[in-house]
PDB file of N, CA and C in Angstrom:
ATOM      1  N   MET A   1      -7.441 -28.012  26.850  1.00 56.00           N
ATOM      2  CA  MET A   1      -6.526 -26.890  26.923  1.00 56.00           C
ATOM      3  C   MET A   1      -5.433 -26.996  25.845  1.00 56.00           C
ATOM      4  N   LYS A   2      -4.916 -28.228  25.652  1.00 55.00           N
ATOM      5  CA  LYS A   2      -3.903 -28.412  24.610  1.00 55.00           C
ATOM      6  C   LYS A   2      -4.478 -28.114  23.232  1.00 55.00           C
ATOM      7  N   LEU A   3      -5.754 -28.451  23.044  1.00 52.00           N
ATOM      8  CA  LEU A   3      -6.403 -28.197  21.763  1.00 52.00           C
ATOM      9  C   LEU A   3      -6.478 -26.699  21.485  1.00 52.00           C
ATOM     10  N   ILE A   4      -6.814 -25.921  22.501  1.00 57.00           N
ATOM     11  CA  ILE A   4      -6.891 -24.461  22.340  1.00 57.00           C
ATOM     12  C   ILE A   4      -5.506 -23.898  22.042  1.00 57.00           C
ATOM     13  N   ALA A   5      -4.491 -24.346  22.779  1.00 52.00           N
ATOM     14  CA  ALA A   5      -3.128 -23.860  22.553  1.00 52.00           C
ATOM     15  C   ALA A   5      -2.654 -24.214  21.150  1.00 52.00           C
ATOM     16  N   THR A   6      -2.976 -25.409  20.692  1.00 52.00           N
ATOM     17  CA  THR A   6      -2.600 -25.823  19.339  1.00 52.00           C
ATOM     18  C   THR A   6      -3.300 -24.966  18.293  1.00 52.00           C
ATOM     19  N   PHE A   7      -4.583 -24.682  18.507  1.00 51.00           N
ATOM     20  CA  PHE A   7      -5.341 -23.847  17.580  1.00 51.00           C
ATOM     21  C   PHE A   7      -4.765 -22.434  17.517  1.00 51.00           C
ATOM     22  N   VAL A   8      -4.463 -21.854  18.684  1.00 52.00           N
ATOM     23  CA  VAL A   8      -3.897 -20.498  18.728  1.00 52.00           C
ATOM     24  C   VAL A   8      -2.541 -20.476  18.026  1.00 52.00           C
ATOM     25  N   ALA A   9      -1.695 -21.466  18.282  1.00 56.00           N
ATOM     26  CA  ALA A   9      -0.382 -21.519  17.636  1.00 56.00           C
ATOM     27  C   ALA A   9      -0.517 -21.660  16.123  1.00 56.00           C
ATOM     28  N   ALA A  10      -1.439 -22.492  15.677  1.00 56.00           N
ATOM     29  CA  ALA A  10      -1.659 -22.671  14.238  1.00 56.00           C
ATOM     30  C   ALA A  10      -2.164 -21.389  13.595  1.00 56.00           C
ATOM     31  N   THR A  11      -3.033 -20.671  14.297  1.00 56.00           N
ATOM     32  CA  THR A  11      -3.558 -19.403  13.784  1.00 56.00           C
ATOM     33  C   THR A  11      -2.437 -18.383  13.615  1.00 56.00           C
ATOM     34  N   PHE A  12      -1.571 -18.239  14.626  1.00 54.00           N
ATOM     35  CA  PHE A  12      -0.458 -17.301  14.535  1.00 54.00           C
ATOM     36  C   PHE A  12       0.522 -17.704  13.438  1.00 54.00           C
ATOM     37  N   LEU A  13       0.772 -18.988  13.294  1.00 52.00           N
ATOM     38  CA  LEU A  13       1.677 -19.466  12.256  1.00 52.00           C
ATOM     39  C   LEU A  13       1.124 -19.161  10.873  1.00 52.00           C
ATOM     40  N   THR A  14      -0.155 -19.399  10.669  1.00 54.00           N
ATOM     41  CA  THR A  14      -0.795 -19.117   9.384  1.00 54.00           C
ATOM     42  C   THR A  14      -0.740 -17.626   9.073  1.00 54.00           C
ATOM     43  N   ALA A  15      -1.032 -16.789  10.064  1.00 53.00           N
ATOM     44  CA  ALA A  15      -1.013 -15.335   9.861  1.00 53.00           C
ATOM     45  C   ALA A  15       0.394 -14.850   9.552  1.00 53.00           C
ATOM     46  N   SER A  16       1.407 -15.368  10.249  1.00 51.00           N
ATOM     47  CA  SER A  16       2.773 -14.906  10.007  1.00 51.00           C
ATOM     48  C   SER A  16       3.274 -15.340   8.636  1.00 51.00           C
ATOM     49  N   VAL A  17       2.885 -16.519   8.177  1.00 48.00           N
ATOM     50  CA  VAL A  17       3.268 -16.970   6.835  1.00 48.00           C
ATOM     51  C   VAL A  17       2.611 -16.095   5.779  1.00 48.00           C
ATOM     52  N   ALA A  18       1.343 -15.737   5.977  1.00 54.00           N
ATOM     53  CA  ALA A  18       0.638 -14.881   5.021  1.00 54.00           C
ATOM     54  C   ALA A  18       1.283 -13.503   4.954  1.00 54.00           C
ATOM     55  N   LEU A  19       1.655 -12.941   6.098  1.00 54.00           N
ATOM     56  CA  LEU A  19       2.271 -11.616   6.116  1.00 54.00           C
ATOM     57  C   LEU A  19       3.685 -11.642   5.558  1.00 54.00           C
ATOM     58  N   ALA A  20       4.389 -12.739   5.721  1.00 63.00           N
ATOM     59  CA  ALA A  20       5.759 -12.837   5.221  1.00 63.00           C
ATOM     60  C   ALA A  20       5.801 -12.753   3.699  1.00 63.00           C
ATOM     61  N   GLY A  21       4.731 -13.134   3.023  1.00 80.00           N
ATOM     62  CA  GLY A  21       4.691 -13.100   1.574  1.00 80.00           C
ATOM     63  C   GLY A  21       4.350 -11.740   0.995  1.00 80.00           C
ATOM     64  N   MET A  22       3.980 -10.783   1.824  1.00 85.00           N
ATOM     65  CA  MET A  22       3.608  -9.449   1.356  1.00 85.00           C
ATOM     66  C   MET A  22       4.862  -8.626   1.068  1.00 85.00           C
ATOM     67  N   PRO A  23       4.849  -7.828  -0.011  1.00 91.00           N
ATOM     68  CA  PRO A  23       5.983  -6.937  -0.280  1.00 91.00           C
ATOM     69  C   PRO A  23       6.102  -5.865   0.801  1.00 91.00           C
ATOM     70  N   LYS A  24       7.287  -5.289   0.914  1.00 96.00           N
ATOM     71  CA  LYS A  24       7.559  -4.243   1.890  1.00 96.00           C
ATOM     72  C   LYS A  24       6.654  -3.036   1.642  1.00 96.00           C
ATOM     73  N   THR A  25       6.234  -2.372   2.718  1.00 96.00           N
ATOM     74  CA  THR A  25       5.411  -1.166   2.623  1.00 96.00           C
ATOM     75  C   THR A  25       6.310   0.068   2.689  1.00 96.00           C
ATOM     76  N   TYR A  26       6.050   1.035   1.822  1.00 97.00           N
ATOM     77  CA  TYR A  26       6.768   2.308   1.789  1.00 97.00           C
ATOM     78  C   TYR A  26       5.768   3.427   2.034  1.00 97.00           C
ATOM     79  N   GLN A  27       6.262   4.644   2.267  1.00 97.00           N
ATOM     80  CA  GLN A  27       5.352   5.777   2.404  1.00 97.00           C
ATOM     81  C   GLN A  27       5.945   7.010   1.752  1.00 97.00           C
ATOM     82  N   VAL A  28       5.056   7.870   1.290  1.00 97.00           N
ATOM     83  CA  VAL A  28       5.434   9.143   0.692  1.00 97.00           C
ATOM     84  C   VAL A  28       4.445  10.190   1.199  1.00 97.00           C
ATOM     85  N   THR A  29       4.953  11.393   1.488  1.00 98.00           N
ATOM     86  CA  THR A  29       4.119  12.476   2.013  1.00 98.00           C
ATOM     87  C   THR A  29       4.303  13.714   1.152  1.00 98.00           C
ATOM     88  N   GLY A  30       3.198  14.418   0.905  1.00 98.00           N
ATOM     89  CA  GLY A  30       3.266  15.659   0.149  1.00 98.00           C
ATOM     90  C   GLY A  30       1.888  16.198  -0.145  1.00 98.00           C
ATOM     91  N   PRO A  31       1.830  17.400  -0.726  1.00 99.00           N
ATOM     92  CA  PRO A  31       0.538  17.987  -1.080  1.00 99.00           C
ATOM     93  C   PRO A  31      -0.040  17.345  -2.342  1.00 99.00           C
ATOM     94  N   VAL A  32      -1.358  17.238  -2.381  1.00 98.00           N
ATOM     95  CA  VAL A  32      -2.058  16.657  -3.527  1.00 98.00           C
ATOM     96  C   VAL A  32      -2.113  17.681  -4.655  1.00 98.00           C
ATOM     97  N   LEU A  33      -1.716  17.267  -5.855  1.00 99.00           N
ATOM     98  CA  LEU A  33      -1.783  18.125  -7.038  1.00 99.00           C
ATOM     99  C   LEU A  33      -2.997  17.813  -7.902  1.00 99.00           C
ATOM    100  N   GLU A  34      -3.410  16.525  -7.928  1.00 98.00           N
ATOM    101  CA  GLU A  34      -4.519  16.101  -8.784  1.00 98.00           C
ATOM    102  C   GLU A  34      -5.146  14.846  -8.189  1.00 98.00           C
ATOM    103  N   VAL A  35      -6.471  14.741  -8.317  1.00 98.00           N
ATOM    104  CA  VAL A  35      -7.196  13.557  -7.854  1.00 98.00           C
ATOM    105  C   VAL A  35      -8.088  13.065  -8.980  1.00 98.00           C
ATOM    106  N   LYS A  36      -7.947  11.781  -9.322  1.00 97.00           N
ATOM    107  CA  LYS A  36      -8.811  11.115 -10.297  1.00 97.00           C
ATOM    108  C   LYS A  36      -9.370   9.868  -9.620  1.00 97.00           C
ATOM    109  N   PRO A  37     -10.419   9.272 -10.176  1.00 95.00           N
ATOM    110  CA  PRO A  37     -10.979   8.069  -9.548  1.00 95.00           C
ATOM    111  C   PRO A  37      -9.972   6.923  -9.393  1.00 95.00           C
ATOM    112  N   ASP A  38      -8.981   6.855 -10.305  1.00 96.00           N
ATOM    113  CA  ASP A  38      -8.029   5.747 -10.263  1.00 96.00           C
ATOM    114  C   ASP A  38      -6.591   6.168  -9.964  1.00 96.00           C
ATOM    115  N   MET A  39      -6.375   7.460  -9.586  1.00 97.00           N
ATOM    116  CA  MET A  39      -5.021   7.941  -9.372  1.00 97.00           C
ATOM    117  C   MET A  39      -5.010   9.225  -8.554  1.00 97.00           C
ATOM    118  N   VAL A  40      -3.949   9.393  -7.764  1.00 98.00           N
ATOM    119  CA  VAL A  40      -3.708  10.656  -7.070  1.00 98.00           C
ATOM    120  C   VAL A  40      -2.268  11.069  -7.382  1.00 98.00           C
ATOM    121  N   THR A  41      -2.066  12.362  -7.634  1.00 98.00           N
ATOM    122  CA  THR A  41      -0.734  12.897  -7.911  1.00 98.00           C
ATOM    123  C   THR A  41      -0.340  13.797  -6.757  1.00 98.00           C
ATOM    124  N   ILE A  42       0.865  13.567  -6.206  1.00 98.00           N
ATOM    125  CA  ILE A  42       1.350  14.421  -5.125  1.00 98.00           C
ATOM    126  C   ILE A  42       2.724  14.970  -5.481  1.00 98.00           C
ATOM    127  N   GLN A  43       3.094  16.055  -4.812  1.00 98.00           N
ATOM    128  CA  GLN A  43       4.404  16.679  -4.990  1.00 98.00           C
ATOM    129  C   GLN A  43       5.328  16.140  -3.910  1.00 98.00           C
ATOM    130  N   LYS A  44       6.455  15.554  -4.312  1.00 97.00           N
ATOM    131  CA  LYS A  44       7.473  15.061  -3.385  1.00 97.00           C
ATOM    132  C   LYS A  44       8.767  15.747  -3.758  1.00 97.00           C
ATOM    133  N   GLY A  45       9.094  16.821  -3.049  1.00 96.00           N
ATOM    134  CA  GLY A  45      10.258  17.623  -3.420  1.00 96.00           C
ATOM    135  C   GLY A  45      10.006  18.271  -4.766  1.00 96.00           C
ATOM    136  N   LYS A  46      10.899  18.043  -5.729  1.00 97.00           N
ATOM    137  CA  LYS A  46      10.722  18.586  -7.080  1.00 97.00           C
ATOM    138  C   LYS A  46      10.020  17.602  -8.010  1.00 97.00           C
ATOM    139  N   GLU A  47       9.728  16.402  -7.507  1.00 98.00           N
ATOM    140  CA  GLU A  47       9.109  15.365  -8.338  1.00 98.00           C
ATOM    141  C   GLU A  47       7.608  15.279  -8.115  1.00 98.00           C
ATOM    142  N   LYS A  48       6.898  14.866  -9.165  1.00 98.00           N
ATOM    143  CA  LYS A  48       5.468  14.567  -9.065  1.00 98.00           C
ATOM    144  C   LYS A  48       5.327  13.051  -9.038  1.00 98.00           C
ATOM    145  N   TRP A  49       4.640  12.541  -8.034  1.00 97.00           N
ATOM    146  CA  TRP A  49       4.409  11.104  -7.892  1.00 97.00           C
ATOM    147  C   TRP A  49       2.972  10.797  -8.247  1.00 97.00           C
ATOM    148  N   GLU A  50       2.763   9.856  -9.156  1.00 97.00           N
ATOM    149  CA  GLU A  50       1.424   9.380  -9.507  1.00 97.00           C
ATOM    150  C   GLU A  50       1.231   8.020  -8.848  1.00 97.00           C
ATOM    151  N   ILE A  51       0.257   7.934  -7.969  1.00 96.00           N
ATOM    152  CA  ILE A  51      -0.024   6.703  -7.234  1.00 96.00           C
ATOM    153  C   ILE A  51      -1.387   6.181  -7.676  1.00 96.00           C
ATOM    154  N   ALA A  52      -1.429   4.934  -8.111  1.00 96.00           N
ATOM    155  CA  ALA A  52      -2.687   4.317  -8.560  1.00 96.00           C
ATOM    156  C   ALA A  52      -3.588   4.011  -7.369  1.00 96.00           C
ATOM    157  N   LEU A  53      -4.889   4.165  -7.579  1.00 96.00           N
ATOM    158  CA  LEU A  53      -5.904   3.821  -6.583  1.00 96.00           C
ATOM    159  C   LEU A  53      -6.748   2.689  -7.142  1.00 96.00           C
ATOM    160  N   ASP A  54      -7.197   1.778  -6.270  1.00 94.00           N
ATOM    161  CA  ASP A  54      -8.122   0.732  -6.696  1.00 94.00           C
ATOM    162  C   ASP A  54      -9.164   0.512  -5.607  1.00 94.00           C
ATOM    163  N   LYS A  55     -10.003  -0.498  -5.785  1.00 94.00           N
ATOM    164  CA  LYS A  55     -11.102  -0.732  -4.850  1.00 94.00           C
ATOM    165  C   LYS A  55     -10.617  -1.093  -3.450  1.00 94.00           C
ATOM    166  N   GLU A  56      -9.371  -1.528  -3.306  1.00 93.00           N
ATOM    167  CA  GLU A  56      -8.825  -1.892  -2.003  1.00 93.00           C
ATOM    168  C   GLU A  56      -8.138  -0.728  -1.298  1.00 93.00           C
ATOM    169  N   THR A  57      -7.993   0.419  -1.975  1.00 96.00           N
ATOM    170  CA  THR A  57      -7.343   1.579  -1.378  1.00 96.00           C
ATOM    171  C   THR A  57      -8.257   2.198  -0.329  1.00 96.00           C
ATOM    172  N   LYS A  58      -7.749   2.306   0.901  1.00 96.00           N
ATOM    173  CA  LYS A  58      -8.523   2.898   1.995  1.00 96.00           C
ATOM    174  C   LYS A  58      -8.145   4.376   2.095  1.00 96.00           C
ATOM    175  N   VAL A  59      -9.116   5.249   1.923  1.00 96.00           N
ATOM    176  CA  VAL A  59      -8.889   6.691   2.010  1.00 96.00           C
ATOM    177  C   VAL A  59      -9.624   7.215   3.233  1.00 96.00           C
ATOM    178  N   THR A  60      -8.891   7.898   4.118  1.00 96.00           N
ATOM    179  CA  THR A  60      -9.518   8.544   5.267  1.00 96.00           C
ATOM    180  C   THR A  60      -9.318  10.043   5.135  1.00 96.00           C
ATOM    181  N   GLY A  61     -10.299  10.803   5.544  1.00 95.00           N
ATOM    182  CA  GLY A  61     -10.229  12.250   5.412  1.00 95.00           C
ATOM    183  C   GLY A  61     -10.698  12.701   4.042  1.00 95.00           C
ATOM    184  N   ASN A  62     -10.526  13.997   3.780  1.00 95.00           N
ATOM    185  CA  ASN A  62     -10.993  14.606   2.542  1.00 95.00           C
ATOM    186  C   ASN A  62      -9.833  14.698   1.550  1.00 95.00           C
ATOM    187  N   LEU A  63      -9.801  13.786   0.587  1.00 96.00           N
ATOM    188  CA  LEU A  63      -8.745  13.762  -0.425  1.00 96.00           C
ATOM    189  C   LEU A  63      -9.071  14.804  -1.487  1.00 96.00           C
ATOM    190  N   LYS A  64      -8.357  15.943  -1.438  1.00 97.00           N
ATOM    191  CA  LYS A  64      -8.614  17.028  -2.386  1.00 97.00           C
ATOM    192  C   LYS A  64      -7.306  17.730  -2.716  1.00 97.00           C
ATOM    193  N   ILE A  65      -7.318  18.511  -3.780  1.00 98.00           N
ATOM    194  CA  ILE A  65      -6.135  19.260  -4.208  1.00 98.00           C
ATOM    195  C   ILE A  65      -5.701  20.195  -3.086  1.00 98.00           C
ATOM    196  N   GLY A  66      -4.391  20.180  -2.796  1.00 98.00           N
ATOM    197  CA  GLY A  66      -3.830  21.026  -1.755  1.00 98.00           C
ATOM    198  C   GLY A  66      -3.710  20.347  -0.402  1.00 98.00           C
ATOM    199  N   ALA A  67      -4.448  19.269  -0.183  1.00 98.00           N
ATOM    200  CA  ALA A  67      -4.376  18.562   1.099  1.00 98.00           C
ATOM    201  C   ALA A  67      -3.020  17.879   1.230  1.00 98.00           C
ATOM    202  N   LYS A  68      -2.438  17.929   2.431  1.00 98.00           N
ATOM    203  CA  LYS A  68      -1.196  17.204   2.685  1.00 98.00           C
ATOM    204  C   LYS A  68      -1.579  15.776   3.063  1.00 98.00           C
ATOM    205  N   VAL A  69      -1.019  14.804   2.346  1.00 98.00           N
ATOM    206  CA  VAL A  69      -1.366  13.401   2.571  1.00 98.00           C
ATOM    207  C   VAL A  69      -0.104  12.567   2.796  1.00 98.00           C
ATOM    208  N   THR A  70      -0.284  11.477   3.482  1.00 98.00           N
ATOM    209  CA  THR A  70       0.744  10.452   3.604  1.00 98.00           C
ATOM    210  C   THR A  70       0.172   9.186   2.997  1.00 98.00           C
ATOM    211  N   ILE A  71       0.865   8.642   2.015  1.00 98.00           N
ATOM    212  CA  ILE A  71       0.399   7.464   1.291  1.00 98.00           C
ATOM    213  C   ILE A  71       1.291   6.276   1.641  1.00 98.00           C
ATOM    214  N   GLN A  72       0.674   5.195   2.074  1.00 97.00           N
ATOM    215  CA  GLN A  72       1.363   3.921   2.291  1.00 97.00           C
ATOM    216  C   GLN A  72       1.179   3.113   1.004  1.00 97.00           C
ATOM    217  N   TYR A  73       2.260   2.580   0.451  1.00 96.00           N
ATOM    218  CA  TYR A  73       2.139   1.835  -0.805  1.00 96.00           C
ATOM    219  C   TYR A  73       3.114   0.666  -0.842  1.00 96.00           C
ATOM    220  N   ARG A  74       2.850  -0.265  -1.739  1.00 95.00           N
ATOM    221  CA  ARG A  74       3.735  -1.395  -2.009  1.00 95.00           C
ATOM    222  C   ARG A  74       4.093  -1.369  -3.492  1.00 95.00           C
ATOM    223  N   MET A  75       5.303  -1.781  -3.812  1.00 93.00           N
ATOM    224  CA  MET A  75       5.703  -1.855  -5.217  1.00 93.00           C
ATOM    225  C   MET A  75       5.192  -3.162  -5.814  1.00 93.00           C
ATOM    226  N   LYS A  76       4.644  -3.073  -7.018  1.00 90.00           N
ATOM    227  CA  LYS A  76       4.111  -4.243  -7.713  1.00 90.00           C
ATOM    228  C   LYS A  76       4.525  -4.150  -9.176  1.00 90.00           C
ATOM    229  N   ALA A  77       5.064  -5.216  -9.699  1.00 92.00           N
ATOM    230  CA  ALA A  77       5.502  -5.234 -11.098  1.00 92.00           C
ATOM    231  C   ALA A  77       4.299  -5.244 -12.030  1.00 92.00           C
ATOM    232  N   ALA A  78       4.348  -4.407 -13.064  1.00 92.00           N
ATOM    233  CA  ALA A  78       3.309  -4.406 -14.100  1.00 92.00           C
ATOM    234  C   ALA A  78       3.647  -5.444 -15.163  1.00 92.00           C
ATOM    235  N   SER A  79       4.940  -5.605 -15.442  1.00 96.00           N
ATOM    236  CA  SER A  79       5.393  -6.639 -16.375  1.00 96.00           C
ATOM    237  C   SER A  79       6.875  -6.885 -16.137  1.00 96.00           C
ATOM    238  N   ILE A  80       7.318  -8.053 -16.544  1.00 95.00           N
ATOM    239  CA  ILE A  80       8.731  -8.416 -16.436  1.00 95.00           C
ATOM    240  C   ILE A  80       9.131  -9.093 -17.740  1.00 95.00           C
ATOM    241  N   GLU A  81      10.222  -8.607 -18.340  1.00 97.00           N
ATOM    242  CA  GLU A  81      10.748  -9.236 -19.550  1.00 97.00           C
ATOM    243  C   GLU A  81      12.174  -9.674 -19.264  1.00 97.00           C
ATOM    244  N   ALA A  82      12.405 -10.968 -19.239  1.00 96.00           N
ATOM    245  CA  ALA A  82      13.740 -11.506 -18.990  1.00 96.00           C
ATOM    246  C   ALA A  82      14.530 -11.537 -20.295  1.00 96.00           C
ATOM    247  N   LYS A  83      15.764 -11.074 -20.245  1.00 96.00           N
ATOM    248  CA  LYS A  83      16.657 -11.076 -21.410  1.00 96.00           C
ATOM    249  C   LYS A  83      17.675 -12.190 -21.244  1.00 96.00           C
ATOM    250  N   LYS A  84      18.175 -12.704 -22.363  1.00 89.00           N
ATOM    251  CA  LYS A  84      19.203 -13.760 -22.315  1.00 89.00           C
ATOM    252  C   LYS A  84      20.528 -13.194 -21.924  1.00 89.00           C
TER     253      LYS A  84
END
């Protein structure tokens, strides 16, 4: 029984450490203006948002122009240049 409890505790600890390293999730909602294999553009107020898509992007429903969508995303740096 102690072995099972130790295993369960270790599993939860490992999962929580893995999730703690993930960047914060944000969301944006609006109508789709354009769909490409690697990008979707939506209208957010007066701004157009271009969101990149990759093989890990999960799409449910029919992603098409005019559809109202809610996108969950994380910010990821493309490059960083440190100045003195």
